Coordinates of C-alpha atoms in Angstrom, one line a residue:
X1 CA 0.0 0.0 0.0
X2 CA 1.4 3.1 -0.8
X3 CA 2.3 5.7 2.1
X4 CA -0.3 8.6 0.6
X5 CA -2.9 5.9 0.6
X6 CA -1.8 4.8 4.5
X7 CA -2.0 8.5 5.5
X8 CA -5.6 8.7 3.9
X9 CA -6.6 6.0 5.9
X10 CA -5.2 6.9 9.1
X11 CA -6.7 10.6 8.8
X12 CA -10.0 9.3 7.7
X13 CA -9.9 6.8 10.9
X14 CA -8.6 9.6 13.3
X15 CA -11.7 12.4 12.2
X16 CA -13.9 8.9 12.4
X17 CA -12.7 8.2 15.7
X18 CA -12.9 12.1 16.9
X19 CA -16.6 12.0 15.6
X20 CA -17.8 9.2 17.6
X21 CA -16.3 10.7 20.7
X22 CA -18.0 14.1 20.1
X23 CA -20.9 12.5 19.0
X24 CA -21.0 10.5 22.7
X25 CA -20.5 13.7 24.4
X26 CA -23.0 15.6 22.5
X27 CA -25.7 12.7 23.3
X28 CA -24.7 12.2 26.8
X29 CA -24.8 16.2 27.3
X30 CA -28.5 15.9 25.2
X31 CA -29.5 13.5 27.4
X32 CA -28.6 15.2 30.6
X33 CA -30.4 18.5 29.4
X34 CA -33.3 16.9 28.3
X35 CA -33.4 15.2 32.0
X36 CA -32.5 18.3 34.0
X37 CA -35.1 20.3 31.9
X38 CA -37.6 17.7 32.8
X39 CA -37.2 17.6 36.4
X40 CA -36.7 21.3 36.3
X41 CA -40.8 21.5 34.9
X42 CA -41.7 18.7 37.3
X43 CA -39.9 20.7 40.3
X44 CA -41.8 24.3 39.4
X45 CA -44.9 22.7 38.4
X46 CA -45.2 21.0 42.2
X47 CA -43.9 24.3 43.6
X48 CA -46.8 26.0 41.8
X49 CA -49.5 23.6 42.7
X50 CA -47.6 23.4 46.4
X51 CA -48.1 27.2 46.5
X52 CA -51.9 27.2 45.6
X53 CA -53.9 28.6 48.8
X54 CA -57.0 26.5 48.3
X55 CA -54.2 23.2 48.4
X56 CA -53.0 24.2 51.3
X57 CA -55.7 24.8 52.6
X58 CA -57.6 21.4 51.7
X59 CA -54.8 19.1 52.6
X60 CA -54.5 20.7 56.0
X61 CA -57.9 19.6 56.6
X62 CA -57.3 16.2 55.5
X63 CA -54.2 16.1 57.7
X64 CA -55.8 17.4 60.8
X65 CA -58.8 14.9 60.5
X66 CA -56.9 11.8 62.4
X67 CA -59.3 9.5 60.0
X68 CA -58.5 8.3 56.7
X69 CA -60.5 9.9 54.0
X70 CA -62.9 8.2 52.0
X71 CA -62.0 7.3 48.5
X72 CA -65.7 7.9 46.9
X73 CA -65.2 11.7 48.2
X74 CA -61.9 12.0 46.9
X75 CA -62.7 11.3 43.6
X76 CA -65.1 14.1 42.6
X77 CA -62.9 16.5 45.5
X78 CA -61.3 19.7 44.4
X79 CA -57.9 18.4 44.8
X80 CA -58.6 15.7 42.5
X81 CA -60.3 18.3 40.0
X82 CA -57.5 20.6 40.6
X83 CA -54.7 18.1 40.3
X84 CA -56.4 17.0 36.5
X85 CA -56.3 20.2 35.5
X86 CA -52.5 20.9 36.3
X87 CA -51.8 17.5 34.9
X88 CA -54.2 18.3 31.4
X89 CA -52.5 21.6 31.1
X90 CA -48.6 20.4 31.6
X91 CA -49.0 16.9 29.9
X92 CA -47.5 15.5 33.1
X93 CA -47.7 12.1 34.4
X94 CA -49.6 12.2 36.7
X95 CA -50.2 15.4 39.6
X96 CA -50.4 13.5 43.4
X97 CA -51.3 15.6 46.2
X98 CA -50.8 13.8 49.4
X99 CA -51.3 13.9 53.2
X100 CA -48.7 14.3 56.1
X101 CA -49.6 10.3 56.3
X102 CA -48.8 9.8 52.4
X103 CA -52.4 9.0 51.8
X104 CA -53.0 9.7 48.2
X105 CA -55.6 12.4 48.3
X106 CA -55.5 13.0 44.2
X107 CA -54.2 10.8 41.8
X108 CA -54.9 10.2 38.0
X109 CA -56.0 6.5 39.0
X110 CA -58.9 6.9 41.5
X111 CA -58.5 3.4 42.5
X112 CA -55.6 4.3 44.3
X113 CA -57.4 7.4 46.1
X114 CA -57.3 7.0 50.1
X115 CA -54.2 4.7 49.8
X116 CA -50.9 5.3 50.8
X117 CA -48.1 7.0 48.2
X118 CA -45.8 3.8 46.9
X119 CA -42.6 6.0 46.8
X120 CA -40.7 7.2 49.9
X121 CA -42.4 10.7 51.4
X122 CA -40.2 11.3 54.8
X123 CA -37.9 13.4 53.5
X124 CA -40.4 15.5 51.8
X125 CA -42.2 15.6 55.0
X126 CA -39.2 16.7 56.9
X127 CA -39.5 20.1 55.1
X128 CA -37.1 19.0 51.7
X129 CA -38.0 19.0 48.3
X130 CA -36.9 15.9 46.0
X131 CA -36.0 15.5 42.9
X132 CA -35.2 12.5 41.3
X133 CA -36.0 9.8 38.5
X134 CA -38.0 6.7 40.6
X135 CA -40.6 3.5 40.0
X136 CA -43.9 3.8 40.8
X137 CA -47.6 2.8 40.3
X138 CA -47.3 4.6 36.9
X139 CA -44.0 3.4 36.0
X140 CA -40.8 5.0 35.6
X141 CA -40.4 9.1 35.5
X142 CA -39.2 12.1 36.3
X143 CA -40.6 13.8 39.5
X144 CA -40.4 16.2 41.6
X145 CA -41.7 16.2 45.7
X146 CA -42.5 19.6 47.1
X147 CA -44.1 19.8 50.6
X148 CA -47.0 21.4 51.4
X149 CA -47.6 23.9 54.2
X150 CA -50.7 24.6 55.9
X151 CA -52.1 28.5 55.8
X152 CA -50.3 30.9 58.0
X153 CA -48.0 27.7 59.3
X154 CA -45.4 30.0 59.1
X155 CA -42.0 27.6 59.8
X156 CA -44.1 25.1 60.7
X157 CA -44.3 21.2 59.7
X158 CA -45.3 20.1 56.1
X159 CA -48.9 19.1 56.2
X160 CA -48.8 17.1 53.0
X161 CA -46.9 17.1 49.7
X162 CA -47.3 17.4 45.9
X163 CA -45.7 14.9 43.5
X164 CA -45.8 16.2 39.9
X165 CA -43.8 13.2 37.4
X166 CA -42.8 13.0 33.6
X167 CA -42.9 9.6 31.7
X168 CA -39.7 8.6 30.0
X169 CA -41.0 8.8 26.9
X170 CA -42.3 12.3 27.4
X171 CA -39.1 13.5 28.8
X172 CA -36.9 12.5 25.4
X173 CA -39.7 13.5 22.6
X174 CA -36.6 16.1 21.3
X175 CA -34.5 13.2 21.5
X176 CA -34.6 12.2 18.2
X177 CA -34.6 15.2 16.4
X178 CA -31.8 16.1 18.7
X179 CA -29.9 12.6 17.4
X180 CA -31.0 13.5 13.3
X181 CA -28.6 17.4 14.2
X182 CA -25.9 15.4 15.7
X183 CA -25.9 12.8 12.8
X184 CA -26.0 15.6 10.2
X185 CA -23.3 17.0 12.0
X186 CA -20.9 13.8 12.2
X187 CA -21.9 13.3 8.3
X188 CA -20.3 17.0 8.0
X189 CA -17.6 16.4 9.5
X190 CA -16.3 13.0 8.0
X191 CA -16.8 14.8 4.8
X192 CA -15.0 17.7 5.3
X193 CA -12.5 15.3 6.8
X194 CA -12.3 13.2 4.3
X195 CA -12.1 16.3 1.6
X196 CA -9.2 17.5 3.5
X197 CA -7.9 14.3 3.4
X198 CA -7.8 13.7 -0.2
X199 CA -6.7 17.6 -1.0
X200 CA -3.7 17.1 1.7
X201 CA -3.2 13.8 -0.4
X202 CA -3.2 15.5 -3.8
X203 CA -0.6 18.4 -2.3
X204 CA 1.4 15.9 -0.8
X205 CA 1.9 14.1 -4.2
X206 CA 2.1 16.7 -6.2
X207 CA 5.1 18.1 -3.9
X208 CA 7.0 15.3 -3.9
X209 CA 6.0 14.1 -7.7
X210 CA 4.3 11.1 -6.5
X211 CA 7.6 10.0 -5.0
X212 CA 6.8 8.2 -1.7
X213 CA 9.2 8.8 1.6
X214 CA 11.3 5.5 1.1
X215 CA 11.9 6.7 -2.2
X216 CA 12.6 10.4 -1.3
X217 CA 15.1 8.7 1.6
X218 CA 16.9 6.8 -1.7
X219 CA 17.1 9.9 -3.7
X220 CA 18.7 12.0 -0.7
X221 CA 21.2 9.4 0.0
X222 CA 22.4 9.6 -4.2
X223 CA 22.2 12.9 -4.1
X224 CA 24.3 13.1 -1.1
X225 CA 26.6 10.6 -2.9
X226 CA 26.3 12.2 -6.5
X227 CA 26.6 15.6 -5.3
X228 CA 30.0 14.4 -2.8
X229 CA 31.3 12.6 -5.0
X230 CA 31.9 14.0 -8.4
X231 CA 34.7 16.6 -8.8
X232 CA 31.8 19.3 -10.5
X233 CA 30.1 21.7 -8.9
X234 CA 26.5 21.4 -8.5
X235 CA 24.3 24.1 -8.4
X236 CA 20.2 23.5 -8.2
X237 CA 17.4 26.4 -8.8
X238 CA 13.9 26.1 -8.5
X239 CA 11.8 28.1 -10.9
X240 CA 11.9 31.1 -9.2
X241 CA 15.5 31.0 -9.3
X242 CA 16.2 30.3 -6.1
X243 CA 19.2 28.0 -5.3
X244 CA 18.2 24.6 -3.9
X245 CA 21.1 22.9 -4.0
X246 CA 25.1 23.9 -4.2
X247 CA 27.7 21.3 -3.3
X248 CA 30.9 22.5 -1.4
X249 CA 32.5 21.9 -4.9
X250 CA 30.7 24.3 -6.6
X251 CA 30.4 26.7 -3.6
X252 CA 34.1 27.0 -3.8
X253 CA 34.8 27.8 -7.2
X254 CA 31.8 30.4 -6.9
X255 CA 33.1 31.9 -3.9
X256 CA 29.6 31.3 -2.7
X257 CA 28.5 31.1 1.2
X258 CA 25.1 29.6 2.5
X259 CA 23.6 29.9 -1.2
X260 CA 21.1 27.9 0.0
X261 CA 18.0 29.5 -0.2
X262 CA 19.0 33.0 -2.1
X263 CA 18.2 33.9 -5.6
X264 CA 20.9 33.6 -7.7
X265 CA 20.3 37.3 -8.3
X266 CA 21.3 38.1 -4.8
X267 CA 24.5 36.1 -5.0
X268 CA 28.1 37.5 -5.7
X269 CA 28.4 35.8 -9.1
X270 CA 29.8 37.1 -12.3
X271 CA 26.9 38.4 -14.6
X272 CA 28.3 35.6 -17.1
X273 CA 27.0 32.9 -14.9
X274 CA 23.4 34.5 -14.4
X275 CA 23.2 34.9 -18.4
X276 CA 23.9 31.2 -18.7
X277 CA 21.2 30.0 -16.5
X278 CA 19.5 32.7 -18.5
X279 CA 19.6 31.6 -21.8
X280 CA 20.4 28.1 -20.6
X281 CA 23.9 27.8 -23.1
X282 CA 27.0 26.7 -21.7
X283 CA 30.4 29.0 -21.4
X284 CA 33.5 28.4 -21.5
X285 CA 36.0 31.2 -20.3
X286 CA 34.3 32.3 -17.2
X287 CA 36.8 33.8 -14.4
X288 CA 35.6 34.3 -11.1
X289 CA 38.5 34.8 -8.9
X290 CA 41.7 33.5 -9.4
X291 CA 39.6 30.5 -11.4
X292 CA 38.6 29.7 -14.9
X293 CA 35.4 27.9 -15.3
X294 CA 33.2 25.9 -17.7
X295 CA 29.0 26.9 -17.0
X296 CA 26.8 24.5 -18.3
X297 CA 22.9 25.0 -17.3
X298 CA 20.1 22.5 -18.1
X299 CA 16.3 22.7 -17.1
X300 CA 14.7 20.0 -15.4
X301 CA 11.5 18.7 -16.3
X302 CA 9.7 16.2 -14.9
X303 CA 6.1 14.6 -17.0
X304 CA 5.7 17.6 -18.8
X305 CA 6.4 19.9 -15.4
X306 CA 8.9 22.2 -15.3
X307 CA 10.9 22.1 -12.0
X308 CA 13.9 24.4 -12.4
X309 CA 17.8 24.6 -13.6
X310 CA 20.5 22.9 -12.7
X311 CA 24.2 24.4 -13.3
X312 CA 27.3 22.6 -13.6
X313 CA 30.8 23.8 -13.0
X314 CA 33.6 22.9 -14.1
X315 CA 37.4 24.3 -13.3
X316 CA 39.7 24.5 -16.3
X317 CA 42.1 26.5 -14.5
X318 CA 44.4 24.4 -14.6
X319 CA 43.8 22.9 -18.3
X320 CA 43.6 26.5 -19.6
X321 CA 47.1 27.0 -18.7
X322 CA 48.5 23.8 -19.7
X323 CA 47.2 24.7 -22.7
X324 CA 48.7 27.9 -22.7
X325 CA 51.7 26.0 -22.2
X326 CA 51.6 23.8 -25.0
X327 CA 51.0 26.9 -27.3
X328 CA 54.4 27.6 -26.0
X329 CA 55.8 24.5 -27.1
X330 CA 54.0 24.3 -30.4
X331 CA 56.0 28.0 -31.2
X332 CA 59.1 26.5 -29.9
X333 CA 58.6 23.6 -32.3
X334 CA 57.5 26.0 -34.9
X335 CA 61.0 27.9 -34.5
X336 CA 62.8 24.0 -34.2
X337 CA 61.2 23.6 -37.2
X338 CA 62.5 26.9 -39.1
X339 CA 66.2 26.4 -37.7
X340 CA 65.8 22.8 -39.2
X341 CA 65.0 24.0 -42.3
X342 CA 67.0 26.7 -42.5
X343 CA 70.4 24.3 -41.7
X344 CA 69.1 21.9 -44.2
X345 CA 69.5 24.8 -46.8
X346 CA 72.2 25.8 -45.7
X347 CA 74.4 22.4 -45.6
X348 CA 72.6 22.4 -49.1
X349 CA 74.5 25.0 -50.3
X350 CA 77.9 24.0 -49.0
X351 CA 77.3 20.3 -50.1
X352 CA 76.8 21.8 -53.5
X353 CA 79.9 23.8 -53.7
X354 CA 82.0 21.0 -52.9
X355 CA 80.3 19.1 -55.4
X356 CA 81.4 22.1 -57.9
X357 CA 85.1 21.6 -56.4
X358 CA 84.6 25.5 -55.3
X359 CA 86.3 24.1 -51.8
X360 CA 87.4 27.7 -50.8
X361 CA 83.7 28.9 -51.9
X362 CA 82.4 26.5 -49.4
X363 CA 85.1 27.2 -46.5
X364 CA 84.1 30.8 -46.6
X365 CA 80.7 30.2 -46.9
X366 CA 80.4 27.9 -43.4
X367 CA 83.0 30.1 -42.0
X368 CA 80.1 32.6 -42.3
X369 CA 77.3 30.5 -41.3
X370 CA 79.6 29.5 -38.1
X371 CA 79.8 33.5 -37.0
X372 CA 76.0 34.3 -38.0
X373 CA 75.1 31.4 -35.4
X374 CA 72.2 28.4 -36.8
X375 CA 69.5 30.9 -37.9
X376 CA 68.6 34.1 -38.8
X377 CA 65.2 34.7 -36.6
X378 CA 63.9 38.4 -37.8
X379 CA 63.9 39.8 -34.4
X380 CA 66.6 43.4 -34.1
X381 CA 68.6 42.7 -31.0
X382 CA 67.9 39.6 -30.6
X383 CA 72.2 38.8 -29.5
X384 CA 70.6 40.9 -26.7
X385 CA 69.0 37.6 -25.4
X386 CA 71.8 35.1 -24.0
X387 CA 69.6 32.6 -22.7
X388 CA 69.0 29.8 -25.6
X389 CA 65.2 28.8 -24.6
X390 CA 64.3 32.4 -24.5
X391 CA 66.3 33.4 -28.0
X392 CA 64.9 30.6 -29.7
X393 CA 61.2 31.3 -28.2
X394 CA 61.3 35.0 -29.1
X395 CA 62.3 34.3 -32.5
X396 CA 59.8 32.3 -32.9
X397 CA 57.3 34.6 -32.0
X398 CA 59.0 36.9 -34.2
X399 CA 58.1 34.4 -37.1
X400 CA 54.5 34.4 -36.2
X401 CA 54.3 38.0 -35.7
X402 CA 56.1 38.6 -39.2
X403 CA 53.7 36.8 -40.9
X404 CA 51.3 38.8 -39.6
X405 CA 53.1 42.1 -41.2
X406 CA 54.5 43.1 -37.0
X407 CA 58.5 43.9 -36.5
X408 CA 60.0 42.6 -33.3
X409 CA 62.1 43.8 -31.9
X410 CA 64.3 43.3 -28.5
X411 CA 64.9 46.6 -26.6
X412 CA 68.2 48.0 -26.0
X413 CA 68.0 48.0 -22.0
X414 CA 67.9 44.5 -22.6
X415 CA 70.5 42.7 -20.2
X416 CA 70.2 39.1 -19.0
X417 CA 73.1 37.4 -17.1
X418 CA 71.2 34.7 -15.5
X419 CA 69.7 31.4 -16.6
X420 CA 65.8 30.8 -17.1
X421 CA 65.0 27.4 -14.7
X422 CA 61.0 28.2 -15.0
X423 CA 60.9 28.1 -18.8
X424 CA 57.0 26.9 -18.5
X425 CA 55.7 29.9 -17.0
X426 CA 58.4 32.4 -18.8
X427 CA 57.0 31.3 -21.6
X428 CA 53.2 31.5 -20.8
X429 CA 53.2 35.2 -19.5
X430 CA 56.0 36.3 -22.3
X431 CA 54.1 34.6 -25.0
X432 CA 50.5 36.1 -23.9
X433 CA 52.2 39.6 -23.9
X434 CA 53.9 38.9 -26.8
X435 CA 50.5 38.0 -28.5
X436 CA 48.7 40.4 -27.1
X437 CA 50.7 43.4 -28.4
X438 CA 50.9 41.9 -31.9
X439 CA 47.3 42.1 -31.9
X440 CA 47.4 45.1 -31.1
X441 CA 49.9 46.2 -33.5
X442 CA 47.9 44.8 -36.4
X443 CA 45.4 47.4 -35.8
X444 CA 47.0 50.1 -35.3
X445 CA 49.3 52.1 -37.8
X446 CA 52.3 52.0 -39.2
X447 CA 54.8 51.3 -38.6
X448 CA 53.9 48.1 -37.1
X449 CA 55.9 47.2 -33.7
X450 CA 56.4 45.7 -30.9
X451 CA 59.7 46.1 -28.3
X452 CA 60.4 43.4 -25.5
X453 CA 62.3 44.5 -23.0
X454 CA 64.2 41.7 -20.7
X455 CA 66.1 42.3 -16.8
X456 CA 67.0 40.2 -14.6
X457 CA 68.0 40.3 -11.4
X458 CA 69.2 37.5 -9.5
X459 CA 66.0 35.1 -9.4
X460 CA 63.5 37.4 -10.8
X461 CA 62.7 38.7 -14.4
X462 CA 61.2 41.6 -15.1
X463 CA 59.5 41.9 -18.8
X464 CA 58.1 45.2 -20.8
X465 CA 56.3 44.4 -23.8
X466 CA 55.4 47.8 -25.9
X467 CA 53.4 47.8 -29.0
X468 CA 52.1 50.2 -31.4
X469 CA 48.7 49.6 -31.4
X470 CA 45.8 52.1 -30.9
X471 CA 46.3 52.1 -26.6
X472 CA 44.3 50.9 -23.7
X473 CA 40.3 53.2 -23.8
X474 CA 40.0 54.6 -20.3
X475 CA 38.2 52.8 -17.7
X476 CA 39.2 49.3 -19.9
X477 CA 39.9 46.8 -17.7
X478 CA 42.1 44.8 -19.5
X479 CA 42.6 41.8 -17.1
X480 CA 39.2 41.1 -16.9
X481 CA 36.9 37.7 -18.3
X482 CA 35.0 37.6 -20.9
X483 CA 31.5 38.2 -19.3
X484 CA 33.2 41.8 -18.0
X485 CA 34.3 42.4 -21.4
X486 CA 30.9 41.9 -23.2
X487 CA 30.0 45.1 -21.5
X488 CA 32.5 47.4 -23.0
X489 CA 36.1 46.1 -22.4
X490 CA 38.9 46.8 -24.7
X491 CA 38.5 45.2 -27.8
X492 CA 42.1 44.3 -28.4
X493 CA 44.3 43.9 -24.8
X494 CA 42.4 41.2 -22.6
X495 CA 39.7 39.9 -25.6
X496 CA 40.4 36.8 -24.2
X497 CA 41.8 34.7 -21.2
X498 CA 45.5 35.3 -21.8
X499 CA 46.7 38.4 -20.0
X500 CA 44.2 37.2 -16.7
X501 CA 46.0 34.0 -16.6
X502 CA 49.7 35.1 -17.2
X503 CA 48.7 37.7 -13.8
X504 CA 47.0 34.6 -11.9
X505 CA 50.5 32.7 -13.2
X506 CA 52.4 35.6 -11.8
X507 CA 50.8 36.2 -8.9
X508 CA 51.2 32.2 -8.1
X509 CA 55.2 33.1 -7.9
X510 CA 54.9 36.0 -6.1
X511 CA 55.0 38.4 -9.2
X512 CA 52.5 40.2 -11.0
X513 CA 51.6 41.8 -14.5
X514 CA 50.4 44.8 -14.8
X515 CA 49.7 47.8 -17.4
X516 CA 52.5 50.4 -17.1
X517 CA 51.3 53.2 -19.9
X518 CA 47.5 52.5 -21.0
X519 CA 48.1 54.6 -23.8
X520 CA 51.3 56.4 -25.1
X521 CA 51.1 60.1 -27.0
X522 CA 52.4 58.0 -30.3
X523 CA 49.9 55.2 -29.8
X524 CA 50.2 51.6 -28.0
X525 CA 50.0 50.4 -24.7
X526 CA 53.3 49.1 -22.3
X527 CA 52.7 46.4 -20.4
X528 CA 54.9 45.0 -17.5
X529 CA 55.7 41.4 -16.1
X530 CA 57.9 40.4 -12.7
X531 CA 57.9 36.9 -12.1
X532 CA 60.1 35.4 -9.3
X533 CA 62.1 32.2 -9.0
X534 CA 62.2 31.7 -12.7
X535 CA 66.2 32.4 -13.0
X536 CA 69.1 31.1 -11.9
X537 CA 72.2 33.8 -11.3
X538 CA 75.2 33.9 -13.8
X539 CA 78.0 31.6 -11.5
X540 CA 75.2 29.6 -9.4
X541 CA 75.4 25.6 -10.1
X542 CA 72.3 24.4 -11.0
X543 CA 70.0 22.3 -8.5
X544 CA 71.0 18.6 -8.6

């Protein structure tokens, strides 16, 4: 049996069972009234008829004569005419008026005139009245025992009493009608109990999707285990964009704390990752913090209901700048590629002088090559550079950015005596400058330049890259993501990821990259790099 069904039950059985109580009370509490109110008209009536002078008066004189009356006289007496008229006018029982001997001097049966009462009378003699539900000649009733005083007895002794009784049947004629309100009543209530049954039955399903508590215990222990377990972050809005769910994953790479519960809107969060739970699109590219991030967003649907979003995260910090990394190596192996080429022509030319017996020709000619060094890179200055890795990467870069119509060139403050020992992230934050100035000399005017400047001094490196592009617009922030520069960002420093990571990279050593001159008077932009623990000082033995 499903649990909605057992709850349906059990509430149905619970309002059942709180109906038949109340319904007992209300009876019992009918019945009681119905009682009281009867004994309440038996107790006046006898008071009334008790109260009557010409009673009094009459039963005095029956209770001062030591005789016993006579039964014949009794019947046509006025206590007997006045006791059938109280009990025509009242629909009592019966209306007894007795002596202080309890000799019946009315009665409705006058057979039983001149006889003694068949129901205790002391106590009503002693000057009390009764009240109470007893036996008698007439059967069962309600009746009430008043006693009777004689004229002008003052405190004196009762001379008699008055015994005015309700049949049974008399006393609950409302009874029924009073049962037919109480059952309309219970009717009411099981049905508004079982309506509120069903409707808390419907909510309840429809909350949960028809899923029943076992099953909602299963799903929160996978989710608990999904959400734990996997290295994305999870984030979980309902359809009012309010977050749900957020694993400590996806909390961290946010920099989100106790999302639970807040609208995205509210939250800290790059306007990047509210337009791709917007549009429902992933992105790629997306730095918050010191982190680059993949957004994916879905929307969940369950039969045909929609039930929200759900975001994943994803950090490509790392893979971002391995990647910038391998860019690195693909120019050095671009440049590898050019010296090979370039030495193959060469021994060429040699081999075919030799062949032309032109052996002086040929001496000359690789006593040349030998002072020229293995390639001519088209970078001005580039002897400037001492370090092999960073020579051969340059020129390299000077390839590309020749065949995009840029001169590079290596600045005359140039001066390295050390040794590069971090050649991975030399070349990520050198290569993104690099890059980014030739971009921006392609679109400025000419002539088209750029200048790398190199220092070091002992472990650290300090790099200014120059280009003659069209400058840095003010209030351009150049090291921000992609979802800052959507809203108006320079359109050629920082268009993409390159110049935030090569800073993040920086910043990891204890460096930094920075913009030195947003915007010379002759056009272009200087940029400057300091990374630390990326040289090794001229006479220092390398690390074993």
């Amino acid at each position: 049996m499903r649990f909605a069904t057992r709850v349906l039950i059990l509430q149905l059985a619970t309002v059942a069972a709180v109906v038949a109580v109340c319904t007992a009370v209300f009876v019992y509490l009918g019945v009681q009234q119905l009682r009281a109110e009867s004994e309440a008209s038996a107790l006046n009536i006898a008071r009334t008829v008790a109260e009557d002078p010409e009673v009094r008066r009459i039963v005095a004189e029956f209770s001062a004569d030591p005789g016993t009356p006579d039964a014949a006289n009794l019947r046509d007496g006025q206590l007997q005419l006045i006791a059938a008229g109280v009990s025509d006018r009242t629909d009592a029982l019966f209306v007894v008026i007795a002596d202080d001997h309890g000799i019946r001097l009315a009665h409705p049966n006058q057979d039983l005139l001149g006889r003694q009462v068949s129901t205790p009378f002391e106590e009503v003699l002693a000057g009390n009245e009764v009240v109470d539900w007893e036996r008698g000649t007439l059967g069962e009733s309600a009746r009430a025992k008043v006693p009777v005083y004689a004229p002008g007895a003052g405190d004196g002794p009762p001379v008699g009493e008055v015994s005015v009784g309700f049949e049974r049947a008399s006393v609950f004629d409302d009874l029924p009608a009073l049962l037919v309100g109480i059952g309309i009543a219970v009717v009411a209530a099981l049905g508004i109990g079982a309506l509120a049954a069903l409707l808390l039955r419907r909510r309840w399903e429809r909350l949960t999707l028809g899923l029943q508590p076992e099953e909602l215990v299963g799903l929160v222990q996978n989710q608990a285990a999904v959400l734990d377990g996997v290295g994305d972050g999870v984030v979980a809005l309902d359809t009012s964009g309010v977050v749900r769910v957020c694993n400590e994953t996806a909390a961290r790479m946010l920099s989100l704390e106790d999302p639970v519960g807040r609208r995205l809107d509210d939250l800290d969060v790059p306007a990047e990752v509210r337009a791709a739970v917007a549009e429902r699109t992933p992105r790629d590219g997306i730095v918050v913090g010191d982190r680059v991030l993949y957004l994916d967003a879905h929307p969940v649907v369950r039969d045909g209901r929609p039930l929200g979003d759900v975001l994943i995260v994803r950090d490509r910090t790392d893979l971002i700048a391995v990647a910038e990394r391998l860019e690195t190596v693909r120019a050095m192996t671009g440049a590898l590629r050019v010296q090979r080429h370039e030495f193959a022509n060469r021994l060429h030319v040699a081999t075919g002088l030799l062949d032309a017996d032109r052996a002086g020709e040929a001496r000359a000619f690789l006593a040349e090559q030998l002072g020229r060094g293995p390639v001519d890179f088209p970078v001005e200055g580039l002897e400037r550079i001492t370090d092999p890795l960073l020579q051969s990467f340059v020129g390299a870069k000077a390839i590309e950015a020749g065949e995009r119509g840029v001169a590079l060139r290596i600045a005359e403050e140039t001066l390295l005596h050390g040794t590069v020992v971090g050649p991975e992230d030399v070349a990520a934050v050198v290569g993104n400058l690099v890059d980014n100035a030739i971009t921006a000399a392609v679109r400025g005017g000419e002539p088209r330049e750029v200048e790398l400047a190199l220092l070091d001094a002992g472990a650290e490196l300090v790099v200014t890259v120059a280009d003659s592009g069209p400058g840095i617009e003010p209030g351009a922030d150049v090291f921000a993501g992609r979802a800052e520069a959507a809203d108006g960002a320079d359109s050629v420093h920082g268009h993409g990821l390159g110049l935030r990571l090569s800073r993040e990279l920086a910043r990891r050593r204890g460096g930094d990259v920075w913009v030195i001159e947003p915007k010379r008077p002759d056009g272009g932009a200087v940029f400057g790099a300091r990374l630390t623990g990326v040289m090794r000082p001229a006479g220092e033995e390398p690390a074993r």
